[in-house]
CSV table of C-alpha atoms in Angstrom, one decimal:
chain,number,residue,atom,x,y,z
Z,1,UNK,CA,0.0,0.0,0.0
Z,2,UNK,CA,1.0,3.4,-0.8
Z,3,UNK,CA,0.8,6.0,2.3
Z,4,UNK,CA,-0.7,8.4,-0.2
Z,5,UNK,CA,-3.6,6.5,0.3
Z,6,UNK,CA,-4.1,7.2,3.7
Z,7,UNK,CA,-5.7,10.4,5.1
Z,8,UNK,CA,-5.0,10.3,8.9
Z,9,UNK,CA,-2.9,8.6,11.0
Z,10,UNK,CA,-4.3,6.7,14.9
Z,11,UNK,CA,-2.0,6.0,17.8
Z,12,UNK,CA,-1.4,3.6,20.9
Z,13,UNK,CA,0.2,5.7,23.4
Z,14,UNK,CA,1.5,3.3,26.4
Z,15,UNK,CA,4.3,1.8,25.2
Z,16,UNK,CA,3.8,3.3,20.9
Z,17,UNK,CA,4.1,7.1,21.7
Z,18,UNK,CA,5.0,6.6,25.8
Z,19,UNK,CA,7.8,4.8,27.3
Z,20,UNK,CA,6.6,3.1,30.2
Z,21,UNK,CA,10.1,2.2,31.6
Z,22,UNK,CA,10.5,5.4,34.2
Z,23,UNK,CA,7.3,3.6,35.8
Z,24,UNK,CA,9.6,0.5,35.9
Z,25,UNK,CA,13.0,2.1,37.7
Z,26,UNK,CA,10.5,3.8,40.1
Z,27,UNK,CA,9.5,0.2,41.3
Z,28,UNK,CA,13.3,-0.6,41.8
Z,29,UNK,CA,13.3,2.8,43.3
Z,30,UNK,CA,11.0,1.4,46.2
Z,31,UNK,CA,11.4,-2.0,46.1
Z,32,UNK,CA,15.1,-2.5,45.2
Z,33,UNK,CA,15.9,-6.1,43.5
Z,34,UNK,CA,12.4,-6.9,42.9
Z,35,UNK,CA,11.8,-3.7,40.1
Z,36,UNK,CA,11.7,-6.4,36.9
Z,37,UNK,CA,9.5,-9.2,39.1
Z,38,UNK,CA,7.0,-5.9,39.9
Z,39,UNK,CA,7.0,-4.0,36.6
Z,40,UNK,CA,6.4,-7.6,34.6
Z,41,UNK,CA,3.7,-8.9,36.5
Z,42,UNK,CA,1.9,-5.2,36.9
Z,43,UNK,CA,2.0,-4.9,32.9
Z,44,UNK,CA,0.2,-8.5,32.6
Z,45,UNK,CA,-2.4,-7.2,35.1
Z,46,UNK,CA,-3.1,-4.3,34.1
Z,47,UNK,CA,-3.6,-5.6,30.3
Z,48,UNK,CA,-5.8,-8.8,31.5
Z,49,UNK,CA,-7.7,-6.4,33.9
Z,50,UNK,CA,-8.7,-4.5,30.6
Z,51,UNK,CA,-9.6,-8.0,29.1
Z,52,UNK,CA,-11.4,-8.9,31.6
Z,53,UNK,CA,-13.6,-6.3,32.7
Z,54,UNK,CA,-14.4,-6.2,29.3
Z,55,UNK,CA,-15.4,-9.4,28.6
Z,56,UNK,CA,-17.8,-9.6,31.8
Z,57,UNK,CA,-18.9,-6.4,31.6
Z,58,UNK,CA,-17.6,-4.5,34.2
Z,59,UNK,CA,-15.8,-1.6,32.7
Z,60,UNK,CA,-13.7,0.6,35.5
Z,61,UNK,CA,-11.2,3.3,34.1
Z,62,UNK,CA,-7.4,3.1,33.3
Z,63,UNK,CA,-6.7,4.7,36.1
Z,64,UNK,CA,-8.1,2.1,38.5
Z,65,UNK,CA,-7.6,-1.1,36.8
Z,66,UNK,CA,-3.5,0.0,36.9
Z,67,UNK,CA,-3.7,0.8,40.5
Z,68,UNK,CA,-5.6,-2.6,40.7
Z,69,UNK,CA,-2.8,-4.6,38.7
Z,70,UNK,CA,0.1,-2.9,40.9
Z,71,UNK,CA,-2.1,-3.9,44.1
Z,72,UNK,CA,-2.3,-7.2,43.1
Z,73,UNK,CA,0.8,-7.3,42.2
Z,74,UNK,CA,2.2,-6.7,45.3
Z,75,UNK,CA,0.4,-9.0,47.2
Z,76,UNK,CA,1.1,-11.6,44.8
Z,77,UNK,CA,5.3,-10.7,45.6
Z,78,UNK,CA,4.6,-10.3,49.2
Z,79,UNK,CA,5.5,-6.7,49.3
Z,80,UNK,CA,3.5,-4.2,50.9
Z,81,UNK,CA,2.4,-1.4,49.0
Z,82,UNK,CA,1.8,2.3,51.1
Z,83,UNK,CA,-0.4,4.2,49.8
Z,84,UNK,CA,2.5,6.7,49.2
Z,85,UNK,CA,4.0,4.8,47.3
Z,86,UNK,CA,1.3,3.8,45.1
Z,87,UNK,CA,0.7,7.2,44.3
Z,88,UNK,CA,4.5,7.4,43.9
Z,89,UNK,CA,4.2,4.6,41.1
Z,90,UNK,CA,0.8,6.5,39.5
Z,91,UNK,CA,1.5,9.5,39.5
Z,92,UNK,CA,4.3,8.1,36.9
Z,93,UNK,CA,2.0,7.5,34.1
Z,94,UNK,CA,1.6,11.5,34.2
Z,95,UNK,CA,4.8,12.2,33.2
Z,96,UNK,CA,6.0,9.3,31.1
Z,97,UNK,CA,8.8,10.5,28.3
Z,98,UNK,CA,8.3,9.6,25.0
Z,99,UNK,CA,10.4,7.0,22.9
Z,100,UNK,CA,13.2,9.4,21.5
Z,101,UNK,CA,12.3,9.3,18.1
Z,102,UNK,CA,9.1,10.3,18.3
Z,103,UNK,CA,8.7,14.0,18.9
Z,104,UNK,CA,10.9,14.4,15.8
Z,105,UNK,CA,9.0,11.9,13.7
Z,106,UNK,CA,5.4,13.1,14.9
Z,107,UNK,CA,6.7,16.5,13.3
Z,108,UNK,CA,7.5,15.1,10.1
Z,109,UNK,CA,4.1,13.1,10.2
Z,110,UNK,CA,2.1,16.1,11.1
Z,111,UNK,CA,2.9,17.9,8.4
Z,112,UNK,CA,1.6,15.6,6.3
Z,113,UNK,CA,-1.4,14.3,7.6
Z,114,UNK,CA,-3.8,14.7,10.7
Z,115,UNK,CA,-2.7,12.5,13.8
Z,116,UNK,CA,-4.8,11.0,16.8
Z,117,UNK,CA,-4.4,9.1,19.8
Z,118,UNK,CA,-6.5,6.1,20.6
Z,119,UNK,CA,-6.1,4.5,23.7
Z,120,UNK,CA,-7.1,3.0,27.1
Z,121,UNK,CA,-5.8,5.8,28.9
Z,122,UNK,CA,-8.5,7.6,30.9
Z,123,UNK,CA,-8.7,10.9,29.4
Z,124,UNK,CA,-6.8,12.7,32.6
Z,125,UNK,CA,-3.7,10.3,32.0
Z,126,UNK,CA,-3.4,11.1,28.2
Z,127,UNK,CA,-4.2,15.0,28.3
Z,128,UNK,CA,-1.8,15.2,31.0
Z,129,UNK,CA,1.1,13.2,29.8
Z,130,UNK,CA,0.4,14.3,26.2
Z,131,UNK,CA,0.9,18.0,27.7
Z,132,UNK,CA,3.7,16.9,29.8
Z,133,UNK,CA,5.3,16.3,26.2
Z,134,UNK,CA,4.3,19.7,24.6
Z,135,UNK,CA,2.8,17.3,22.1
Z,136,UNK,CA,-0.6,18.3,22.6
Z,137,UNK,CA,-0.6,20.7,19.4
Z,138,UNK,CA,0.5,17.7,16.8
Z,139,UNK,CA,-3.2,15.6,17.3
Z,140,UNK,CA,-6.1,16.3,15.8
Z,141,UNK,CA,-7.8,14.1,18.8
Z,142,UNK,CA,-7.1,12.7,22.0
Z,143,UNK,CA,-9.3,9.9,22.1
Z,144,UNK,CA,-10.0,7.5,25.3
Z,145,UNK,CA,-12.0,4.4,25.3
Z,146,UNK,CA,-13.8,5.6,28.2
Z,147,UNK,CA,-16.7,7.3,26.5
Z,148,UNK,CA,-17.2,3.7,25.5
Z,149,UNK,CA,-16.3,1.8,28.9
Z,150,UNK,CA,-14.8,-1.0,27.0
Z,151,UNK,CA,-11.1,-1.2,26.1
Z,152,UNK,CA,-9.2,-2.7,23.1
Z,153,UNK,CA,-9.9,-4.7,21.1
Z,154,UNK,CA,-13.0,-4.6,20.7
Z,155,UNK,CA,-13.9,-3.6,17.0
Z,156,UNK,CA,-16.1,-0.2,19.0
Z,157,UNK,CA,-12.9,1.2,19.7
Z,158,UNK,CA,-11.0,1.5,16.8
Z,159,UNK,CA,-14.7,2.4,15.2
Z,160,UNK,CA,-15.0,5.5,17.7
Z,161,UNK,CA,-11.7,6.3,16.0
Z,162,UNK,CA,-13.6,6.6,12.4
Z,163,UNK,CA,-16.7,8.1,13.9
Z,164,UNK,CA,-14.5,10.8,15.2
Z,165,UNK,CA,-12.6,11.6,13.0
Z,166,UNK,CA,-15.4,11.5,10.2
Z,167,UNK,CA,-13.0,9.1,7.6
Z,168,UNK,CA,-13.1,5.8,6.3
Z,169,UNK,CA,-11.4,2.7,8.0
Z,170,UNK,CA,-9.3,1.6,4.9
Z,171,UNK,CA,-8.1,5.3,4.9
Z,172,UNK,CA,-7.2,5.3,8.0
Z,173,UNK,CA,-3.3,3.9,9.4
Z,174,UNK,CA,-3.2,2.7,12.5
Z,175,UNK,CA,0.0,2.6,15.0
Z,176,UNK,CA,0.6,0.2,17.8
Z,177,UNK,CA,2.9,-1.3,19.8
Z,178,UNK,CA,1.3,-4.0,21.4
Z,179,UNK,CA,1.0,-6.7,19.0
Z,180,UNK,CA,-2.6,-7.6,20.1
Z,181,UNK,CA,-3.8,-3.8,19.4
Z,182,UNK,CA,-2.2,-4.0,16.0
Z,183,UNK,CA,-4.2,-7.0,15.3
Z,184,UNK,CA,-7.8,-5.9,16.4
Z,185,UNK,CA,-6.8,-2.8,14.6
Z,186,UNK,CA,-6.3,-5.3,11.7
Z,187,UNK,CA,-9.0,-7.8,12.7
Z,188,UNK,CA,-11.1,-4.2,12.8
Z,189,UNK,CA,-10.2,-2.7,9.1
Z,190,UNK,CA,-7.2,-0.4,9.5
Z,191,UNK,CA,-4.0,-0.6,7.7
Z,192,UNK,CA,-1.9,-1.2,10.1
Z,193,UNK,CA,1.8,-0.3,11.1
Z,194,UNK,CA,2.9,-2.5,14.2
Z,195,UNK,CA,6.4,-1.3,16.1
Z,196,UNK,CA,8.1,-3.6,17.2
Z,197,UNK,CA,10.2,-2.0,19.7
Z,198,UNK,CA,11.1,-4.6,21.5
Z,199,UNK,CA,11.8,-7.7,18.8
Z,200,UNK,CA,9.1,-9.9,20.1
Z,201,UNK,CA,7.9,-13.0,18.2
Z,202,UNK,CA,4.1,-12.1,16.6
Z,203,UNK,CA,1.1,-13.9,18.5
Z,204,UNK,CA,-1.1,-16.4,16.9
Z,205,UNK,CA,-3.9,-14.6,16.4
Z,206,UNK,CA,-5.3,-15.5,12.9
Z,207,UNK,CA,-4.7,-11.8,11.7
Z,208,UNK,CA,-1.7,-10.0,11.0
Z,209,UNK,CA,-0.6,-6.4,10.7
Z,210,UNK,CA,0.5,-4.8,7.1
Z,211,UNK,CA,3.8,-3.9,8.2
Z,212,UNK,CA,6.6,-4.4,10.9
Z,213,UNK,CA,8.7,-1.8,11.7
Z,214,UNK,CA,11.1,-1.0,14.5
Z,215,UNK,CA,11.1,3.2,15.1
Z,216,UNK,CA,8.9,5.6,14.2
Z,217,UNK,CA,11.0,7.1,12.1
Z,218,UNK,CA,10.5,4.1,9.7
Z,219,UNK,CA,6.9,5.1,9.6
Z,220,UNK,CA,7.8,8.8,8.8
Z,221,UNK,CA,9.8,7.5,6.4
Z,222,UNK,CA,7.4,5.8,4.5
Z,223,UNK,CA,4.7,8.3,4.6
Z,224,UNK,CA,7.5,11.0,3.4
Z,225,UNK,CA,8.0,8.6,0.5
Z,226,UNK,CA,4.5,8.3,-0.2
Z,227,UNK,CA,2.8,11.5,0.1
W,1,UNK,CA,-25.6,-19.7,52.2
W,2,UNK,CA,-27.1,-23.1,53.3
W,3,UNK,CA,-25.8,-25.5,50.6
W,4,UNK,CA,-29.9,-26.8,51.3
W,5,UNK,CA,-30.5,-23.7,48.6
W,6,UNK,CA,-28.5,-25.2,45.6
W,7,UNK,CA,-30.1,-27.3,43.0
W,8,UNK,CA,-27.5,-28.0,40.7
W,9,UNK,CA,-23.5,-27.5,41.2
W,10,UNK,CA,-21.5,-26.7,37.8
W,11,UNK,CA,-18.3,-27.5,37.4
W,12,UNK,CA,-15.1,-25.8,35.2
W,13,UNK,CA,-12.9,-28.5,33.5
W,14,UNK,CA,-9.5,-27.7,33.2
W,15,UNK,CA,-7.5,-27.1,36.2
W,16,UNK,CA,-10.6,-27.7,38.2
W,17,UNK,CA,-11.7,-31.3,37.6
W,18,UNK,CA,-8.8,-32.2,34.8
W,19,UNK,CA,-5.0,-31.9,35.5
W,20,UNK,CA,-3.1,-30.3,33.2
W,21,UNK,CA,0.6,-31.4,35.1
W,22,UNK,CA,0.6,-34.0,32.5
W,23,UNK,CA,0.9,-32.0,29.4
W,24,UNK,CA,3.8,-30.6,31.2
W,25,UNK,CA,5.4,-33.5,31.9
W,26,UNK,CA,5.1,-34.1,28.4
W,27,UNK,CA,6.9,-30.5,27.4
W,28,UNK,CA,9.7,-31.3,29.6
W,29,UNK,CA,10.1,-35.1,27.9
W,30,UNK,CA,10.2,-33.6,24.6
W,31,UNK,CA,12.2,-30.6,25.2
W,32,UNK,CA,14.7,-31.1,28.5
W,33,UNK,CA,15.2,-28.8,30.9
W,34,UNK,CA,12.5,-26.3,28.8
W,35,UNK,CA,9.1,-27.7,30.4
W,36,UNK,CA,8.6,-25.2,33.1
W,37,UNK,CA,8.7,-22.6,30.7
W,38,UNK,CA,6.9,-23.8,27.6
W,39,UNK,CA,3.9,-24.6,30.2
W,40,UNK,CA,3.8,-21.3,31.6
W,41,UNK,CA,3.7,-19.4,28.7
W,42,UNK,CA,1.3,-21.8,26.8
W,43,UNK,CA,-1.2,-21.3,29.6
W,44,UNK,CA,-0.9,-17.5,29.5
W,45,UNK,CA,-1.0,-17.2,25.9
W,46,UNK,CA,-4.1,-20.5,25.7
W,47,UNK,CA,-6.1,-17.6,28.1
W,48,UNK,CA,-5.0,-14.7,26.1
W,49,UNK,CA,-5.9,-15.6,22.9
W,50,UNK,CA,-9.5,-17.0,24.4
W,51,UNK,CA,-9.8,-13.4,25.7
W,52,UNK,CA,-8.6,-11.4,22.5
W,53,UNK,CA,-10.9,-13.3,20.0
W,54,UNK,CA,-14.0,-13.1,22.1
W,55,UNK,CA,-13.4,-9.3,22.4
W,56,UNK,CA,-12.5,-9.0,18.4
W,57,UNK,CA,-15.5,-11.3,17.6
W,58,UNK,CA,-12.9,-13.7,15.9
W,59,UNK,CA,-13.6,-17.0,17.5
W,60,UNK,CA,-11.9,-20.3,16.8
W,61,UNK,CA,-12.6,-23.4,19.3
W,62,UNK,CA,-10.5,-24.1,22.3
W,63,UNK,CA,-8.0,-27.1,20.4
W,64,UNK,CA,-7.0,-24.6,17.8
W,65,UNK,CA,-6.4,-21.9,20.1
W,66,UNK,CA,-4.5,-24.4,22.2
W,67,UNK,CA,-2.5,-25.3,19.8
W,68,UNK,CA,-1.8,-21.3,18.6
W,69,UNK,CA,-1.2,-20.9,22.1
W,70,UNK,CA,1.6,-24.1,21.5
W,71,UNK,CA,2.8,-22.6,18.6
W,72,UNK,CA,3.5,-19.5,19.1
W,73,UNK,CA,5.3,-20.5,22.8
W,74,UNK,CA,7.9,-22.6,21.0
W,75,UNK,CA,8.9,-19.8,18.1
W,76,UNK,CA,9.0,-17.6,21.4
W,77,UNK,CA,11.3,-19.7,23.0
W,78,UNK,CA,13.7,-20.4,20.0
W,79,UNK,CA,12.2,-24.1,20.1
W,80,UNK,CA,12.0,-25.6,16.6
W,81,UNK,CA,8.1,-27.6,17.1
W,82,UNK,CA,7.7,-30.3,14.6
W,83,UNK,CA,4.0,-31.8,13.6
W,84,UNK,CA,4.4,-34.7,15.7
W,85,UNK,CA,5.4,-33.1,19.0
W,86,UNK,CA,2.7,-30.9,18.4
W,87,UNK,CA,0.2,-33.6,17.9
W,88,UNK,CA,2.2,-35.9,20.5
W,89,UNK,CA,1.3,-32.7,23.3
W,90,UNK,CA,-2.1,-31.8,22.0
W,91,UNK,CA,-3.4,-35.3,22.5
W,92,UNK,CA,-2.2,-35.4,26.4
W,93,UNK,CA,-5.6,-32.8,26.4
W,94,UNK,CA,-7.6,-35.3,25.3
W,95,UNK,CA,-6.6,-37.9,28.3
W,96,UNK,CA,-6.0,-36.2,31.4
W,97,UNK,CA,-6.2,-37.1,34.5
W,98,UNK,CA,-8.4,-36.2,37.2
W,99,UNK,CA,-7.2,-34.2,39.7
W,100,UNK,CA,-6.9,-37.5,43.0
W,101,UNK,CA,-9.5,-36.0,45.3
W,102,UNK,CA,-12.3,-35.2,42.3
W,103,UNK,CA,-14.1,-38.9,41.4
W,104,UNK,CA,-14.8,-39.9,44.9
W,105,UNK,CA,-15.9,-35.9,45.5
W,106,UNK,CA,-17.8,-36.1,42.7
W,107,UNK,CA,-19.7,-39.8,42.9
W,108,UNK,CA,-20.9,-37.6,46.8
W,109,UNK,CA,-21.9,-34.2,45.0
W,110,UNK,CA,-24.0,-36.5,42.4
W,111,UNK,CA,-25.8,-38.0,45.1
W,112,UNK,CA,-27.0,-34.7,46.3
W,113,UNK,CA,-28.0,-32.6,43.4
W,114,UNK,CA,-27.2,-33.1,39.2
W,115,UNK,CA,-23.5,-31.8,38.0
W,116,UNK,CA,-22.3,-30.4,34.9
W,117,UNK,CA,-19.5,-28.9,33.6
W,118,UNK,CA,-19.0,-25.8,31.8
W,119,UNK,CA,-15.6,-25.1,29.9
W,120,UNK,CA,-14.4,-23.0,27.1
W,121,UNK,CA,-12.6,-26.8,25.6
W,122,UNK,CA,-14.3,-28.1,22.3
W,123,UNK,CA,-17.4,-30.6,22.9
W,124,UNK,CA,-14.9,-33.0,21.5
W,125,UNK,CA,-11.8,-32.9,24.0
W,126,UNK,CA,-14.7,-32.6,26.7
W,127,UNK,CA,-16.5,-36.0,26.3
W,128,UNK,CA,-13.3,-37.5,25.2
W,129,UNK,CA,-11.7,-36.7,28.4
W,130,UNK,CA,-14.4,-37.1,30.4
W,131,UNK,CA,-14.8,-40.8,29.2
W,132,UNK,CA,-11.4,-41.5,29.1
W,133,UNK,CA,-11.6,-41.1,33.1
W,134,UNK,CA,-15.0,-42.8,33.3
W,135,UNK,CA,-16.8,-40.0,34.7
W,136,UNK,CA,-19.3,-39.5,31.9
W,137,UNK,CA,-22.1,-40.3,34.1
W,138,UNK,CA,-21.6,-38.1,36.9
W,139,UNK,CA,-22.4,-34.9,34.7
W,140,UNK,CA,-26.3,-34.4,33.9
W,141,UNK,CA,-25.0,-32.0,30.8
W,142,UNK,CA,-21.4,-31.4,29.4
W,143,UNK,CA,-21.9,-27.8,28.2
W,144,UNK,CA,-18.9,-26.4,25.8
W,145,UNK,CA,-19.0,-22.5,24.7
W,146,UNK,CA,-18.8,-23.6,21.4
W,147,UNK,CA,-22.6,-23.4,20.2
W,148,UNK,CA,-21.6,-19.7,21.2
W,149,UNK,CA,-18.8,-18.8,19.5
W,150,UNK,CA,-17.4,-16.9,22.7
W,151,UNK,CA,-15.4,-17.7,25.8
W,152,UNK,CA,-15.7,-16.9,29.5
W,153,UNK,CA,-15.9,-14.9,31.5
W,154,UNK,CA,-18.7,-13.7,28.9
W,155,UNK,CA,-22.2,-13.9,31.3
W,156,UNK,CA,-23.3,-15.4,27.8
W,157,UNK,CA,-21.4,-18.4,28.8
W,158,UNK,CA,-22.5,-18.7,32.2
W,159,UNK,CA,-26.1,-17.5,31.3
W,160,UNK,CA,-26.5,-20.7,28.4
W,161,UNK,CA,-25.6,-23.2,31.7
W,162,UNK,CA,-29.0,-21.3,33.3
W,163,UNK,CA,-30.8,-22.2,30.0
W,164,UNK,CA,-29.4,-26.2,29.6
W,165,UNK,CA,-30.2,-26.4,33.1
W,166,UNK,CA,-33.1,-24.7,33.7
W,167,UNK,CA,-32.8,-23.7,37.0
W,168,UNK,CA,-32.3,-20.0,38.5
W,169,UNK,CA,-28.7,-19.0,38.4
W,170,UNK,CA,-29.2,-17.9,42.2
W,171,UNK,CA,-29.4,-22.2,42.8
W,172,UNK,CA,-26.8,-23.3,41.1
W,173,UNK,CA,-22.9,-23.4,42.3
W,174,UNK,CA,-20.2,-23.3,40.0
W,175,UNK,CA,-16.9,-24.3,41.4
W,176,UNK,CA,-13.5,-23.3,39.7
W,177,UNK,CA,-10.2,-23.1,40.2
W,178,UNK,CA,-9.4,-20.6,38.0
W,179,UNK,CA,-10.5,-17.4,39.7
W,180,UNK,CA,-10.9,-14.9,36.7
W,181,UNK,CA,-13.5,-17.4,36.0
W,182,UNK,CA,-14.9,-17.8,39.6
W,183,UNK,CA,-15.2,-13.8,39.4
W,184,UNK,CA,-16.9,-14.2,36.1
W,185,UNK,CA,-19.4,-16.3,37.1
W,186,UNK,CA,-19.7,-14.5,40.7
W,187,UNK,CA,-20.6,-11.5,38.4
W,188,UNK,CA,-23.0,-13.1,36.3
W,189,UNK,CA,-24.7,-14.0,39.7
W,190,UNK,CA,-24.0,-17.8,40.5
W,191,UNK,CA,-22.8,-18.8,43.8
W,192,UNK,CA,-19.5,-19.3,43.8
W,193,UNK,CA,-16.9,-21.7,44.9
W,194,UNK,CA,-12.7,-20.9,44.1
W,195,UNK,CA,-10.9,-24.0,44.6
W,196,UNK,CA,-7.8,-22.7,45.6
W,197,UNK,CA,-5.7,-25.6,44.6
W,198,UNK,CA,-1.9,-23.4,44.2
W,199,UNK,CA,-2.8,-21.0,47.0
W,200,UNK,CA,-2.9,-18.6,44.7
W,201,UNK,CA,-3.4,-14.9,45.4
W,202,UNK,CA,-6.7,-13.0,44.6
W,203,UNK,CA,-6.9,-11.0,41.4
W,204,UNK,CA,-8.6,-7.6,41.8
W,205,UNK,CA,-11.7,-7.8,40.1
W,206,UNK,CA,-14.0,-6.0,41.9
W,207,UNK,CA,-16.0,-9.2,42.5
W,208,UNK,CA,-15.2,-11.9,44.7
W,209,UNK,CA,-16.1,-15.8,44.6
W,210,UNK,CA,-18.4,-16.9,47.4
W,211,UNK,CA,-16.2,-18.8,49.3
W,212,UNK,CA,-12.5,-20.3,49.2
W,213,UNK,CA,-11.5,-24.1,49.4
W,214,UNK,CA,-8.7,-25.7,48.4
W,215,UNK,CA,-10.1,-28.9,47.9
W,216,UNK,CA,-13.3,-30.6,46.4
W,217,UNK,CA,-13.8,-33.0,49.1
W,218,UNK,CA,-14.6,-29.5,50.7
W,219,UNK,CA,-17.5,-28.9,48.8
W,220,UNK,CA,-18.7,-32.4,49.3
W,221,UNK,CA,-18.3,-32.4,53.2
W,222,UNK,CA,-20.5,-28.6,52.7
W,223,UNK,CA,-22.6,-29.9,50.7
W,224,UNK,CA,-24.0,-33.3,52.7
W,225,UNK,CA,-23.5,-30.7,55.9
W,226,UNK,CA,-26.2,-28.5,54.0
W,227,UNK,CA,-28.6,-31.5,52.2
């Protein structure tokens, strides 16, 4: 596919646009030796949380169901967790960095096409970290799944996305990360760019994205090529 | 809650009645000193892809997700999977044993109210490993998610057990050992019995099961207590 073809571009943010690891040192920070063991299992939490509330509809916010993955979390280590220091560990996700690349690549993309967010986040963790940044000018739209109160993937996410934005799916590119939000983004309509930051091995999922890359520069790359 | 107010007790397969140690005995004969770790991640990634398809509406039966689940473990782990290993593991599903305490728990619980079971497996591997380990007449109905095309915690799932049955959910018991699906069906409005069996700790789900065991002769012994 050609990126002329395209007429906006949709992003993840945790772990896409935002680096998550400043929430990991802070773990170490408070519990030293045990920073990997929390940050690992708090990530699998907090993702199945999403899953799961989901699936038996009970939909709580972000917000919550990460303080409820790190509480968990804790317990399940055998480390107690003060409520200082939870808010510690939170108050992280307000002022993650971005990725290095990507204030420099957003700039290249923005000038050639409107850009959005789509993500869990609640809509206070992604105005305020997207402000953090100074990156609240380059998107068109901030857009949280909690309007919806259901979280990725279900195909009404990445279809708020469309209704938004007022364009059509196939014209849309969608960016991700996480290999499962590149697929229901796929499994959805999009074309889809997945990063693969981190070289992981692609799930199983019956649906694959259109394109692997590793920065975000590669993107703006190809939509520099394109356009 | 008097046991007296049950009139049917439902039972989750895998991990609850069936033991899964076998299949990974099984990884560990094939691949040496890798066992621990195929298992592990071929349970995580058996769950997640049950979640991720219900939620993107892209459903495939329990045996092929197990085996994407399989697959996708061994490329993870640099593990070269041939056809007949794969088919070699995949058939320990299909003749697992019981977990020691279950048939003489169950042959007590039948004489006190019907059973069933309710799993996200195929109807296949579910009779087949429910005969293998003679135990196909304890069960009154051997439900599978499969005529839905989703997988729990969905309250569809628990809901079609209410319909099979037909008996209020507020009189039947399900019993699990997996407690995402204990909070599931808790939240679908069951009464609910966790068998604690790995003395696990509680996820935070915003719903709890009904009461803890770590045992089935437990619910027996509660059961005739309450009958």
């Amino acid at each position: 596919m050609n990126a002329g073809n395209l007429k906006a571009l949709v992003f993840d943010a945790y772990g896409t646009i935002y680096d998550v690891a400043s929430v990991f040192q802070r773990c170490e920070h408070h519990f030293p030796g045990h920073g990997k063991a929390i940050s690992e299992l708090w990530r699998v939490k907090q993702l199945e949380y999403t899953w799961l509330r989901t699936l038996m509809g009970r939909y709580e916010n972000f917000e919550r169901l990460t303080e409820d993955g790190l509480r968990h979390t804790c317990r399940a280590l055998s480390l107690e967790l003060s409520d200082a220091v939870l808010r510690d560990l939170m108050s992280e996700y307000f002022k993650l960095a971005t990725y290095s690349e990507v204030p420099a690549a957003l700039e290249r993309l923005a000038a050639k096409m409107p850009l959005a967010i789509l993500s869990n986040g609640s809509p206070a963790m992604l105005q305020k970290v997207t402000e953090h940044n100074g990156l609240t000018d380059r998107f068109q739209a901030i857009l949280s799944v909690d309007g919806l109160k259901i979280f990725k993937p279900s195909p009404r996410v990445y279809e708020s996305a469309v209704n938004r934005l007022g364009i059509a799916k196939e014209a849309i590119g969608f960016v991700s990360s996480n290999y499962w939000d590149a697929v229901g983004a796929k499994a959805y309509g999009f074309y889809v760019l997945w990063i693969n930051r981190f070289k992981r091995v692609q799930d199983e999922l019956g649906v694959a994205p259109d394109q692997e890359v590793f920065t975000m520069n590669q993107i703006a790359d190809w939509v520099e090529a394109g356009t």
